[in-house]
mmCIF file of C-alpha atoms in Angstrom:
data_model
loop_
_atom_site.group_PDB
_atom_site.id
_atom_site.type_symbol
_atom_site.label_atom_id
_atom_site.label_comp_id
_atom_site.label_asym_id
_atom_site.label_seq_id
_atom_site.Cartn_x
_atom_site.Cartn_y
_atom_site.Cartn_z
ATOM 1 C CA GLN A 1 69.576 9.287 66.363
ATOM 2 C CA VAL A 2 67.419 10.131 63.363
ATOM 3 C CA GLN A 3 69.203 12.237 60.788
ATOM 4 C CA MET A 4 68.656 13.147 57.160
ATOM 5 C CA VAL A 5 71.175 14.990 55.012
ATOM 6 C CA GLU A 6 70.217 16.348 51.612
ATOM 7 C CA SER A 7 72.622 17.095 48.791
ATOM 8 C CA GLY A 8 72.595 17.785 45.069
ATOM 9 C CA GLY A 9 71.105 21.251 44.928
ATOM 10 C CA ASP A 10 72.709 23.684 42.493
ATOM 11 C CA LEU A 11 72.189 26.543 40.074
ATOM 12 C CA VAL A 12 70.831 25.231 36.780
ATOM 13 C CA HIS A 13 69.446 26.749 33.599
ATOM 14 C CA PRO A 14 65.772 26.345 32.681
ATOM 15 C CA GLY A 15 65.262 22.996 31.020
ATOM 16 C CA GLY A 16 68.121 21.463 32.958
ATOM 17 C CA SER A 17 68.156 18.521 35.348
ATOM 18 C CA LEU A 18 69.277 17.816 38.885
ATOM 19 C CA ARG A 19 69.253 14.791 41.146
ATOM 20 C CA LEU A 20 68.741 15.428 44.840
ATOM 21 C CA SER A 21 69.857 12.861 47.360
ATOM 22 C CA CYS A 22 68.878 12.329 50.986
ATOM 23 C CA ALA A 23 71.049 10.148 53.209
ATOM 24 C CA ALA A 24 68.993 8.828 56.111
ATOM 25 C CA SER A 25 70.359 7.333 59.323
ATOM 26 C CA GLY A 26 68.897 6.165 62.609
ATOM 27 C CA PHE A 27 65.853 4.588 60.959
ATOM 28 C CA ASN A 28 64.894 2.444 57.990
ATOM 29 C CA ILE A 29 63.269 4.490 55.199
ATOM 30 C CA ARG A 30 61.278 1.429 54.101
ATOM 31 C CA ARG A 31 59.234 1.628 57.275
ATOM 32 C CA TYR A 32 57.956 5.145 56.587
ATOM 33 C CA TRP A 33 56.366 7.323 53.988
ATOM 34 C CA MET A 34 59.074 9.687 52.825
ATOM 35 C CA TYR A 35 58.463 13.093 51.278
ATOM 36 C CA TRP A 36 60.223 15.817 49.397
ATOM 37 C CA VAL A 37 58.839 19.265 50.167
ATOM 38 C CA ARG A 38 60.078 22.671 49.098
ATOM 39 C CA GLN A 39 59.900 26.197 50.401
ATOM 40 C CA VAL A 40 60.309 29.552 48.751
ATOM 41 C CA PRO A 41 61.121 32.462 51.083
ATOM 42 C CA GLY A 42 57.913 34.227 52.030
ATOM 43 C CA LYS A 43 55.750 31.357 50.816
ATOM 44 C CA GLY A 44 54.437 28.211 52.449
ATOM 45 C CA LEU A 45 55.660 24.694 52.116
ATOM 46 C CA GLU A 46 54.812 22.839 48.940
ATOM 47 C CA TRP A 47 54.636 19.060 48.736
ATOM 48 C CA VAL A 48 56.745 17.871 45.807
ATOM 49 C CA SER A 49 56.594 14.097 45.988
ATOM 50 C CA SER A 50 56.109 11.162 48.306
ATOM 51 C CA ILE A 51 56.868 7.466 48.313
ATOM 52 C CA SER A 52 55.160 4.711 50.240
ATOM 53 C CA GLY A 53 57.261 2.775 52.724
ATOM 54 C CA ASP A 54 55.807 -0.654 51.979
ATOM 55 C CA ASN A 55 55.225 -0.839 48.238
ATOM 56 C CA GLY A 56 57.181 2.140 46.937
ATOM 57 C CA ALA A 57 54.177 3.782 45.285
ATOM 58 C CA ALA A 58 55.032 7.361 44.276
ATOM 59 C CA PHE A 59 52.838 10.423 44.184
ATOM 60 C CA TYR A 60 53.244 13.928 42.779
ATOM 61 C CA PRO A 61 51.319 17.170 42.531
ATOM 62 C CA ASP A 62 50.377 18.350 39.054
ATOM 63 C CA SER A 63 53.042 21.049 39.202
ATOM 64 C CA VAL A 64 55.861 18.485 38.911
ATOM 65 C CA LYS A 65 54.147 15.378 37.529
ATOM 66 C CA GLY A 66 55.969 14.059 34.500
ATOM 67 C CA ARG A 67 59.117 16.052 35.337
ATOM 68 C CA PHE A 68 60.128 14.792 38.796
ATOM 69 C CA ALA A 69 60.666 11.219 39.961
ATOM 70 C CA ILE A 70 61.133 10.054 43.536
ATOM 71 C CA SER A 71 63.018 6.850 44.257
ATOM 72 C CA ARG A 72 64.906 5.134 47.042
ATOM 73 C CA ASP A 73 67.831 2.788 47.530
ATOM 74 C CA ASN A 74 66.834 0.537 50.405
ATOM 75 C CA GLY A 75 70.290 -0.920 50.828
ATOM 76 C CA ALA A 76 71.905 2.491 51.115
ATOM 77 C CA ASN A 77 68.933 3.943 53.024
ATOM 78 C CA ARG A 78 68.838 6.863 50.606
ATOM 79 C CA LEU A 79 66.011 8.808 49.016
ATOM 80 C CA TYR A 80 66.345 10.534 45.654
ATOM 81 C CA LEU A 81 64.521 13.126 43.600
ATOM 82 C CA GLN A 82 65.291 13.261 39.902
ATOM 83 C CA MET A 83 64.202 16.621 38.515
ATOM 84 C CA ASN A 84 64.027 17.165 34.774
ATOM 85 C CA ASN A 85 62.935 20.078 32.611
ATOM 86 C CA LEU A 86 63.421 22.440 35.513
ATOM 87 C CA LYS A 87 61.586 25.757 35.496
ATOM 88 C CA PRO A 88 62.311 29.028 37.305
ATOM 89 C CA GLU A 89 59.300 28.355 39.528
ATOM 90 C CA ASP A 90 61.044 25.235 40.830
ATOM 91 C CA THR A 91 63.543 27.485 42.605
ATOM 92 C CA ALA A 92 63.292 26.670 46.316
ATOM 93 C CA LEU A 93 64.927 25.051 49.304
ATOM 94 C CA TYR A 94 64.200 21.343 49.062
ATOM 95 C CA TYR A 95 63.766 19.201 52.146
ATOM 96 C CA CYS A 96 63.725 15.475 52.692
ATOM 97 C CA VAL A 97 61.061 14.704 55.311
ATOM 98 C CA ARG A 98 59.970 11.633 57.213
ATOM 99 C CA TYR A 99 56.232 11.201 57.705
ATOM 100 C CA ASN A 100 54.966 9.471 60.858
ATOM 101 C CA GLY A 101 51.456 10.784 61.404
ATOM 102 C CA GLY A 102 52.900 14.151 60.466
ATOM 103 C CA TYR A 103 56.223 15.524 59.280
ATOM 104 C CA ASP A 104 58.386 14.509 62.220
ATOM 105 C CA TYR A 105 61.989 14.710 60.997
ATOM 106 C CA TRP A 106 63.530 17.035 58.411
ATOM 107 C CA GLY A 107 66.886 17.408 56.787
ATOM 108 C CA GLN A 108 68.649 20.749 56.597
ATOM 109 C CA GLY A 109 67.577 21.346 53.001
ATOM 110 C CA THR A 110 69.401 21.794 49.718
ATOM 111 C CA GLN A 111 68.986 24.875 47.518
ATOM 112 C CA VAL A 112 67.825 24.550 43.931
ATOM 113 C CA THR A 113 67.999 27.666 41.788
ATOM 114 C CA VAL A 114 66.715 27.666 38.224
ATOM 115 C CA SER A 115 67.779 30.737 36.328
ATOM 116 C CA SER A 116 69.193 31.764 32.980
#
């Protein structure tokens, strides 16, 4: 049974940092592209980062490049998102997503709120 469970979301001040974690089970994350996406109520989904299954190459949109870093622990089958210099516009529900020709499995999400 495929399952992904995110954790690490919190309330943080602007300029602060958080590390999100995604515990995957039922599949090997190395065999898939894995994504972090976020959603703000009333707005669409925004791609935040992705990591290649085979070589671990990471990709980011301009909105988070240089501030966010995606990584994985193959032994633990976990995906991470290190977020630095957080801004109020980073406030969203963050999801860990498996990509298999499309987004096919999602976690339940973890809330990140950036506010003073």
